[in-house]
Amino acid sequence: DSGVTQTPKHLITATGQRVTLRCSPRSGDLSVYWYQQSLDQGLQFLIQYYNGEERAKGNILERFSAQQFPDLHSELNLSSLELGDSALYFCASSLSPGDNNEKLFFGSGTQLSVL
Amino acid sequence: ELKVEQNPLFLSMQEGKNYTIYCNYSTTSDRLYWYRQDPGKSLESLFVLLSNGAVKQEGRLMASLDTKARLSTLHITAAVHDLSATYFCAVAWVRRTYKYIFGTGTRLKVLA
């Protein structure tokens, strides 16, 4: 168990809908990362937050947004869903980017199916 | 933009054999990671390599880093079925912010 909690584990929804994925980082970790894993695109970095502030953006669509709350949990909001958004969404956390012992701890993921 | 490439993408090997997975990256980075993912599961950290020439070993897996060649290798010695998984390398990319960019993954299947 990595200590990173993601909910829900599975989500089935229809095109055009909006969903929210939730992530609670490991105790003490300040940084949260979101990744999208699909068969054809591999593991794509979406966005990173550190202590409540957005720090880095990757290939995140405008229909997607995220935030990190004061208690450090994070939510990824996906709207106007399309079939191509079906994927496994991972959250990862770490203590402090740049630290020599830094590494990512991954949650178990949310499997999103858009029908 | 940093690109990370792995090869091979798929690897089927017999138990007891040795093989190497390669990870190439396109720009300078000060650290490289290897992760393992079992089917339908999350990613688990295997190694963190922090400097040129770094070598780490855990059981039948050994990872090394050559920062001048921008290359890391994951060597498998005397493979066993339990090593069947997908292996990812990831490179930390620092351009004002810190990103971890993952390779394409290598799906390893060890046949009994």
PDB file of C-alpha atoms in Angstrom:
ATOM      1  CA  ASP A   1       0.000   0.000   0.000  1.00  0.00           C
ATOM      2  CA  SER A   2       1.551   3.288  -1.172  1.00  0.00           C
ATOM      3  CA  GLY A   3      -0.502   5.429   1.187  1.00  0.00           C
ATOM      4  CA  VAL A   4      -2.039   7.367  -1.689  1.00  0.00           C
ATOM      5  CA  THR A   5      -5.816   6.974  -1.854  1.00  0.00           C
ATOM      6  CA  GLN A   6      -7.861   7.481  -4.991  1.00  0.00           C
ATOM      7  CA  THR A   7     -11.617   7.370  -5.298  1.00  0.00           C
ATOM      8  CA  PRO A   8     -13.607   6.074  -6.981  1.00  0.00           C
ATOM      9  CA  LYS A   9     -11.822   3.005  -8.327  1.00  0.00           C
ATOM     10  CA  HIS A  10     -14.168   2.714 -11.274  1.00  0.00           C
ATOM     11  CA  LEU A  11     -16.372   5.259 -12.978  1.00  0.00           C
ATOM     12  CA  ILE A  12     -18.716   4.693 -15.888  1.00  0.00           C
ATOM     13  CA  THR A  13     -20.389   7.681 -17.462  1.00  0.00           C
ATOM     14  CA  ALA A  14     -21.740   8.991 -20.738  1.00  0.00           C
ATOM     15  CA  THR A  15     -20.318  11.397 -23.278  1.00  0.00           C
ATOM     16  CA  GLY A  16     -20.871  15.037 -22.416  1.00  0.00           C
ATOM     17  CA  GLN A  17     -20.947  14.420 -18.700  1.00  0.00           C
ATOM     18  CA  ARG A  18     -18.672  15.783 -15.963  1.00  0.00           C
ATOM     19  CA  VAL A  19     -16.871  13.757 -13.314  1.00  0.00           C
ATOM     20  CA  THR A  20     -14.597  14.436 -10.377  1.00  0.00           C
ATOM     21  CA  LEU A  21     -11.736  12.194  -9.359  1.00  0.00           C
ATOM     22  CA  ARG A  22     -10.339  12.484  -5.868  1.00  0.00           C
ATOM     23  CA  CYS A  23      -6.874  11.877  -4.470  1.00  0.00           C
ATOM     24  CA  SER A  24      -5.541  11.925  -0.929  1.00  0.00           C
ATOM     25  CA  PRO A  25      -1.734  12.009  -0.830  1.00  0.00           C
ATOM     26  CA  ARG A  26       0.480  10.149   1.598  1.00  0.00           C
ATOM     27  CA  SER A  27       0.632  11.695   5.006  1.00  0.00           C
ATOM     28  CA  GLY A  28       3.171  14.507   4.919  1.00  0.00           C
ATOM     29  CA  ASP A  29       3.479  14.702   1.138  1.00  0.00           C
ATOM     30  CA  LEU A  30       2.947  18.199  -0.217  1.00  0.00           C
ATOM     31  CA  SER A  31       3.025  17.495  -3.936  1.00  0.00           C
ATOM     32  CA  VAL A  32       0.328  15.826  -6.013  1.00  0.00           C
ATOM     33  CA  TYR A  33       0.661  14.749  -9.624  1.00  0.00           C
ATOM     34  CA  TRP A  34      -2.038  13.564 -12.009  1.00  0.00           C
ATOM     35  CA  TYR A  35      -1.339  11.168 -14.858  1.00  0.00           C
ATOM     36  CA  GLN A  36      -3.519   9.663 -17.572  1.00  0.00           C
ATOM     37  CA  GLN A  37      -2.718   6.155 -18.769  1.00  0.00           C
ATOM     38  CA  SER A  38      -4.198   4.862 -21.990  1.00  0.00           C
ATOM     39  CA  LEU A  39      -3.160   2.023 -24.257  1.00  0.00           C
ATOM     40  CA  ASP A  40      -2.141   4.229 -27.164  1.00  0.00           C
ATOM     41  CA  GLN A  41      -0.662   7.214 -25.281  1.00  0.00           C
ATOM     42  CA  GLY A  42       1.141   5.557 -22.406  1.00  0.00           C
ATOM     43  CA  LEU A  43       1.477   7.444 -19.136  1.00  0.00           C
ATOM     44  CA  GLN A  44       0.861  11.138 -19.789  1.00  0.00           C
ATOM     45  CA  PHE A  45       1.607  13.817 -17.230  1.00  0.00           C
ATOM     46  CA  LEU A  46      -1.364  16.123 -16.723  1.00  0.00           C
ATOM     47  CA  ILE A  47      -0.683  18.523 -13.875  1.00  0.00           C
ATOM     48  CA  GLN A  48       1.200  18.989 -10.610  1.00  0.00           C
ATOM     49  CA  TYR A  49       0.318  20.839  -7.419  1.00  0.00           C
ATOM     50  CA  TYR A  50       2.555  21.696  -4.528  1.00  0.00           C
ATOM     51  CA  ASN A  51       1.106  22.808  -1.223  1.00  0.00           C
ATOM     52  CA  GLY A  52      -2.049  24.101  -2.857  1.00  0.00           C
ATOM     53  CA  GLU A  53      -0.472  25.842  -5.830  1.00  0.00           C
ATOM     54  CA  GLU A  54      -0.245  24.696  -9.410  1.00  0.00           C
ATOM     55  CA  ARG A  55       3.406  24.026 -10.232  1.00  0.00           C
ATOM     56  CA  ALA A  56       3.552  22.336 -13.626  1.00  0.00           C
ATOM     57  CA  LYS A  57       1.248  21.551 -16.476  1.00  0.00           C
ATOM     58  CA  GLY A  58       1.557  18.795 -18.983  1.00  0.00           C
ATOM     59  CA  ASN A  59      -0.779  17.626 -21.698  1.00  0.00           C
ATOM     60  CA  ILE A  60      -3.941  18.603 -19.895  1.00  0.00           C
ATOM     61  CA  LEU A  61      -6.954  19.462 -21.998  1.00  0.00           C
ATOM     62  CA  GLU A  62      -8.881  22.680 -21.403  1.00  0.00           C
ATOM     63  CA  ARG A  63     -11.913  20.547 -20.496  1.00  0.00           C
ATOM     64  CA  PHE A  64      -9.936  19.217 -17.552  1.00  0.00           C
ATOM     65  CA  SER A  65      -9.097  21.121 -14.413  1.00  0.00           C
ATOM     66  CA  ALA A  66      -7.662  20.304 -11.027  1.00  0.00           C
ATOM     67  CA  GLN A  67      -7.054  21.809  -7.649  1.00  0.00           C
ATOM     68  CA  GLN A  68      -5.358  21.009  -4.380  1.00  0.00           C
ATOM     69  CA  PHE A  69      -7.169  21.909  -1.211  1.00  0.00           C
ATOM     70  CA  PRO A  70      -5.774  23.208   2.113  1.00  0.00           C
ATOM     71  CA  ASP A  71      -5.851  19.668   3.553  1.00  0.00           C
ATOM     72  CA  LEU A  72      -3.673  18.699   0.531  1.00  0.00           C
ATOM     73  CA  HIS A  73      -6.150  16.382  -1.110  1.00  0.00           C
ATOM     74  CA  SER A  74      -6.635  17.007  -4.806  1.00  0.00           C
ATOM     75  CA  GLU A  75      -9.461  16.711  -7.273  1.00  0.00           C
ATOM     76  CA  LEU A  76      -9.322  16.302 -11.024  1.00  0.00           C
ATOM     77  CA  ASN A  77     -12.412  17.522 -12.836  1.00  0.00           C
ATOM     78  CA  LEU A  78     -13.144  16.205 -16.300  1.00  0.00           C
ATOM     79  CA  SER A  79     -15.968  17.818 -18.231  1.00  0.00           C
ATOM     80  CA  SER A  80     -17.687  17.454 -21.617  1.00  0.00           C
ATOM     81  CA  LEU A  81     -16.394  13.927 -21.625  1.00  0.00           C
ATOM     82  CA  GLU A  82     -15.560  12.212 -24.890  1.00  0.00           C
ATOM     83  CA  LEU A  83     -15.036   8.562 -25.703  1.00  0.00           C
ATOM     84  CA  GLY A  84     -11.300   9.204 -25.970  1.00  0.00           C
ATOM     85  CA  ASP A  85     -11.146  10.293 -22.344  1.00  0.00           C
ATOM     86  CA  SER A  86     -11.616   6.704 -21.262  1.00  0.00           C
ATOM     87  CA  ALA A  87      -8.419   5.816 -19.453  1.00  0.00           C
ATOM     88  CA  LEU A  88      -6.852   4.984 -16.131  1.00  0.00           C
ATOM     89  CA  TYR A  89      -6.163   8.139 -14.156  1.00  0.00           C
ATOM     90  CA  PHE A  90      -3.408   7.972 -11.572  1.00  0.00           C
ATOM     91  CA  CYS A  91      -2.592  10.312  -8.787  1.00  0.00           C
ATOM     92  CA  ALA A  92       0.885  10.304  -7.278  1.00  0.00           C
ATOM     93  CA  SER A  93       2.335  12.177  -4.367  1.00  0.00           C
ATOM     94  CA  SER A  94       5.779  13.133  -3.157  1.00  0.00           C
ATOM     95  CA  LEU A  95       7.267  15.096  -0.308  1.00  0.00           C
ATOM     96  CA  SER A  96       9.314  17.762  -2.008  1.00  0.00           C
ATOM     97  CA  PRO A  97      10.251  18.070  -5.682  1.00  0.00           C
ATOM     98  CA  GLY A  98      13.982  18.392  -6.125  1.00  0.00           C
ATOM     99  CA  ASP A  99      14.928  16.563  -2.965  1.00  0.00           C
ATOM    100  CA  ASN A 100      17.509  13.844  -3.601  1.00  0.00           C
ATOM    101  CA  ASN A 101      15.316  11.192  -2.046  1.00  0.00           C
ATOM    102  CA  GLU A 102      12.293  12.360  -3.985  1.00  0.00           C
ATOM    103  CA  LYS A 103      10.215   9.733  -5.704  1.00  0.00           C
ATOM    104  CA  LEU A 104       6.582   9.360  -6.636  1.00  0.00           C
ATOM    105  CA  PHE A 105       4.142   7.150  -4.767  1.00  0.00           C
ATOM    106  CA  PHE A 106       1.184   6.167  -6.893  1.00  0.00           C
ATOM    107  CA  GLY A 107      -2.408   5.537  -5.964  1.00  0.00           C
ATOM    108  CA  SER A 108      -4.311   2.571  -7.344  1.00  0.00           C
ATOM    109  CA  GLY A 109      -5.953   4.681 -10.033  1.00  0.00           C
ATOM    110  CA  THR A 110      -9.463   5.492 -11.219  1.00  0.00           C
ATOM    111  CA  GLN A 111     -10.609   3.592 -14.285  1.00  0.00           C
ATOM    112  CA  LEU A 112     -12.855   5.925 -16.268  1.00  0.00           C
ATOM    113  CA  SER A 113     -15.086   4.502 -18.962  1.00  0.00           C
ATOM    114  CA  VAL A 114     -16.986   6.946 -21.150  1.00  0.00           C
ATOM    115  CA  LEU A 115     -19.795   5.290 -23.098  1.00  0.00           C
TER     116      LEU A 115
ATOM    117  CA  GLU B   1      10.237  19.154 -24.478  1.00  0.00           C
ATOM    118  CA  LEU B   2      11.765  16.093 -22.894  1.00  0.00           C
ATOM    119  CA  LYS B   3      11.175  12.799 -24.670  1.00  0.00           C
ATOM    120  CA  VAL B   4      11.749   9.431 -23.045  1.00  0.00           C
ATOM    121  CA  GLU B   5      11.925   6.309 -25.156  1.00  0.00           C
ATOM    122  CA  GLN B   6      12.147   2.718 -24.090  1.00  0.00           C
ATOM    123  CA  ASN B   7      12.953  -0.379 -26.028  1.00  0.00           C
ATOM    124  CA  PRO B   8      11.871  -2.934 -26.548  1.00  0.00           C
ATOM    125  CA  LEU B   9       8.163  -2.249 -26.095  1.00  0.00           C
ATOM    126  CA  PHE B  10       7.420  -5.932 -25.655  1.00  0.00           C
ATOM    127  CA  LEU B  11       9.717  -8.632 -24.416  1.00  0.00           C
ATOM    128  CA  SER B  12       8.969 -12.312 -24.129  1.00  0.00           C
ATOM    129  CA  MET B  13      11.723 -14.362 -22.585  1.00  0.00           C
ATOM    130  CA  GLN B  14      12.333 -17.767 -21.124  1.00  0.00           C
ATOM    131  CA  GLU B  15      12.916 -18.298 -17.444  1.00  0.00           C
ATOM    132  CA  GLY B  16      16.591 -18.344 -16.592  1.00  0.00           C
ATOM    133  CA  LYS B  17      17.622 -16.000 -19.410  1.00  0.00           C
ATOM    134  CA  ASN B  18      19.170 -12.541 -19.154  1.00  0.00           C
ATOM    135  CA  TYR B  19      17.989  -9.437 -20.920  1.00  0.00           C
ATOM    136  CA  THR B  20      18.289  -5.653 -20.882  1.00  0.00           C
ATOM    137  CA  ILE B  21      15.686  -2.923 -21.235  1.00  0.00           C
ATOM    138  CA  TYR B  22      16.924   0.432 -22.531  1.00  0.00           C
ATOM    139  CA  CYS B  23      15.716   3.908 -21.677  1.00  0.00           C
ATOM    140  CA  ASN B  24      16.879   6.909 -23.721  1.00  0.00           C
ATOM    141  CA  TYR B  25      15.999  10.493 -22.927  1.00  0.00           C
ATOM    142  CA  SER B  26      16.432  13.614 -24.976  1.00  0.00           C
ATOM    143  CA  THR B  27      17.656  16.358 -22.613  1.00  0.00           C
ATOM    144  CA  THR B  28      19.767  16.685 -19.516  1.00  0.00           C
ATOM    145  CA  SER B  29      18.269  15.382 -16.323  1.00  0.00           C
ATOM    146  CA  ASP B  30      19.633  14.878 -12.850  1.00  0.00           C
ATOM    147  CA  ARG B  31      17.686  11.820 -11.908  1.00  0.00           C
ATOM    148  CA  LEU B  32      16.077   8.763 -13.409  1.00  0.00           C
ATOM    149  CA  TYR B  33      13.555   6.316 -11.982  1.00  0.00           C
ATOM    150  CA  TRP B  34      12.414   2.811 -12.759  1.00  0.00           C
ATOM    151  CA  TYR B  35       8.902   1.653 -11.904  1.00  0.00           C
ATOM    152  CA  ARG B  36       7.087  -1.631 -12.170  1.00  0.00           C
ATOM    153  CA  GLN B  37       3.385  -2.031 -12.971  1.00  0.00           C
ATOM    154  CA  ASP B  38       1.524  -5.321 -12.681  1.00  0.00           C
ATOM    155  CA  PRO B  39      -1.576  -5.728 -14.879  1.00  0.00           C
ATOM    156  CA  GLY B  40      -4.462  -3.650 -13.558  1.00  0.00           C
ATOM    157  CA  LYS B  41      -2.356  -2.364 -10.692  1.00  0.00           C
ATOM    158  CA  SER B  42      -0.566   0.780  -9.692  1.00  0.00           C
ATOM    159  CA  LEU B  43       3.072   1.705 -10.280  1.00  0.00           C
ATOM    160  CA  GLU B  44       5.678   0.686  -7.742  1.00  0.00           C
ATOM    161  CA  SER B  45       9.049   2.387  -7.440  1.00  0.00           C
ATOM    162  CA  LEU B  46      12.048   0.135  -8.081  1.00  0.00           C
ATOM    163  CA  PHE B  47      15.100   2.374  -8.349  1.00  0.00           C
ATOM    164  CA  VAL B  48      16.166   6.002  -8.159  1.00  0.00           C
ATOM    165  CA  LEU B  49      19.395   6.851  -9.992  1.00  0.00           C
ATOM    166  CA  LEU B  50      20.888  10.212  -9.143  1.00  0.00           C
ATOM    167  CA  SER B  51      24.257  10.530 -10.838  1.00  0.00           C
ATOM    168  CA  ASN B  52      26.344   9.462 -13.774  1.00  0.00           C
ATOM    169  CA  GLY B  53      27.577   5.909 -13.329  1.00  0.00           C
ATOM    170  CA  ALA B  54      25.026   5.120 -10.634  1.00  0.00           C
ATOM    171  CA  VAL B  55      24.208   1.448 -10.338  1.00  0.00           C
ATOM    172  CA  LYS B  56      21.542  -0.104  -8.129  1.00  0.00           C
ATOM    173  CA  GLN B  57      20.581  -3.726  -7.694  1.00  0.00           C
ATOM    174  CA  GLU B  58      17.631  -5.464  -6.120  1.00  0.00           C
ATOM    175  CA  GLY B  59      17.370  -9.199  -6.528  1.00  0.00           C
ATOM    176  CA  ARG B  60      17.490 -10.105 -10.214  1.00  0.00           C
ATOM    177  CA  LEU B  61      17.164  -6.496 -11.381  1.00  0.00           C
ATOM    178  CA  MET B  62      20.034  -4.068 -11.841  1.00  0.00           C
ATOM    179  CA  ALA B  63      19.671  -0.497 -13.080  1.00  0.00           C
ATOM    180  CA  SER B  64      22.411   1.820 -14.292  1.00  0.00           C
ATOM    181  CA  LEU B  65      22.647   5.389 -15.526  1.00  0.00           C
ATOM    182  CA  ASP B  66      24.913   7.044 -18.078  1.00  0.00           C
ATOM    183  CA  THR B  67      24.022  10.736 -18.080  1.00  0.00           C
ATOM    184  CA  LYS B  68      26.475  11.565 -20.869  1.00  0.00           C
ATOM    185  CA  ALA B  69      24.790   9.116 -23.207  1.00  0.00           C
ATOM    186  CA  ARG B  70      21.372   9.978 -21.712  1.00  0.00           C
ATOM    187  CA  LEU B  71      20.792   6.276 -21.280  1.00  0.00           C
ATOM    188  CA  SER B  72      19.640   4.033 -18.498  1.00  0.00           C
ATOM    189  CA  THR B  73      19.460   0.270 -18.572  1.00  0.00           C
ATOM    190  CA  LEU B  74      17.474  -2.228 -16.545  1.00  0.00           C
ATOM    191  CA  HIS B  75      19.177  -5.598 -16.637  1.00  0.00           C
ATOM    192  CA  ILE B  76      17.322  -8.767 -15.759  1.00  0.00           C
ATOM    193  CA  THR B  77      19.379 -11.719 -14.617  1.00  0.00           C
ATOM    194  CA  ALA B  78      18.039 -15.284 -14.722  1.00  0.00           C
ATOM    195  CA  ALA B  79      14.465 -14.192 -15.219  1.00  0.00           C
ATOM    196  CA  VAL B  80      11.643 -15.814 -13.261  1.00  0.00           C
ATOM    197  CA  HIS B  81       7.907 -15.735 -13.941  1.00  0.00           C
ATOM    198  CA  ASP B  82       7.282 -13.307 -11.062  1.00  0.00           C
ATOM    199  CA  LEU B  83       9.153 -10.609 -12.960  1.00  0.00           C
ATOM    200  CA  SER B  84       6.419 -10.503 -15.599  1.00  0.00           C
ATOM    201  CA  ALA B  85       5.115  -6.917 -15.548  1.00  0.00           C
ATOM    202  CA  THR B  86       5.412  -3.620 -17.388  1.00  0.00           C
ATOM    203  CA  TYR B  87       8.520  -1.616 -16.560  1.00  0.00           C
ATOM    204  CA  PHE B  88       8.658   2.140 -16.934  1.00  0.00           C
ATOM    205  CA  CYS B  89      11.553   4.517 -16.737  1.00  0.00           C
ATOM    206  CA  ALA B  90      10.851   8.107 -15.786  1.00  0.00           C
ATOM    207  CA  VAL B  91      13.038  11.160 -16.015  1.00  0.00           C
ATOM    208  CA  ALA B  92      12.795  14.211 -13.826  1.00  0.00           C
ATOM    209  CA  TRP B  93      12.752  17.342 -15.942  1.00  0.00           C
ATOM    210  CA  VAL B  94      13.518  20.643 -14.340  1.00  0.00           C
ATOM    211  CA  ARG B  95      12.648  23.774 -16.297  1.00  0.00           C
ATOM    212  CA  ARG B  96      11.567  26.174 -13.553  1.00  0.00           C
ATOM    213  CA  THR B  97       9.190  23.423 -12.457  1.00  0.00           C
ATOM    214  CA  TYR B  98       9.614  19.773 -11.749  1.00  0.00           C
ATOM    215  CA  LYS B  99       8.023  17.223 -14.060  1.00  0.00           C
ATOM    216  CA  TYR B 100       8.374  13.476 -14.211  1.00  0.00           C
ATOM    217  CA  ILE B 101       8.137  12.260 -17.782  1.00  0.00           C
ATOM    218  CA  PHE B 102       7.560   8.552 -18.276  1.00  0.00           C
ATOM    219  CA  GLY B 103       8.796   6.308 -21.031  1.00  0.00           C
ATOM    220  CA  THR B 104       6.496   4.205 -23.143  1.00  0.00           C
ATOM    221  CA  GLY B 105       6.921   1.157 -20.936  1.00  0.00           C
ATOM    222  CA  THR B 106       8.272  -2.308 -21.675  1.00  0.00           C
ATOM    223  CA  ARG B 107       5.850  -5.172 -21.233  1.00  0.00           C
ATOM    224  CA  LEU B 108       7.852  -8.158 -20.035  1.00  0.00           C
ATOM    225  CA  LYS B 109       6.517 -11.688 -20.126  1.00  0.00           C
ATOM    226  CA  VAL B 110       8.634 -14.444 -18.644  1.00  0.00           C
ATOM    227  CA  LEU B 111       7.695 -17.873 -19.893  1.00  0.00           C
ATOM    228  CA  ALA B 112       8.096 -20.944 -17.730  1.00  0.00           C
TER     229      ALA B 112
END
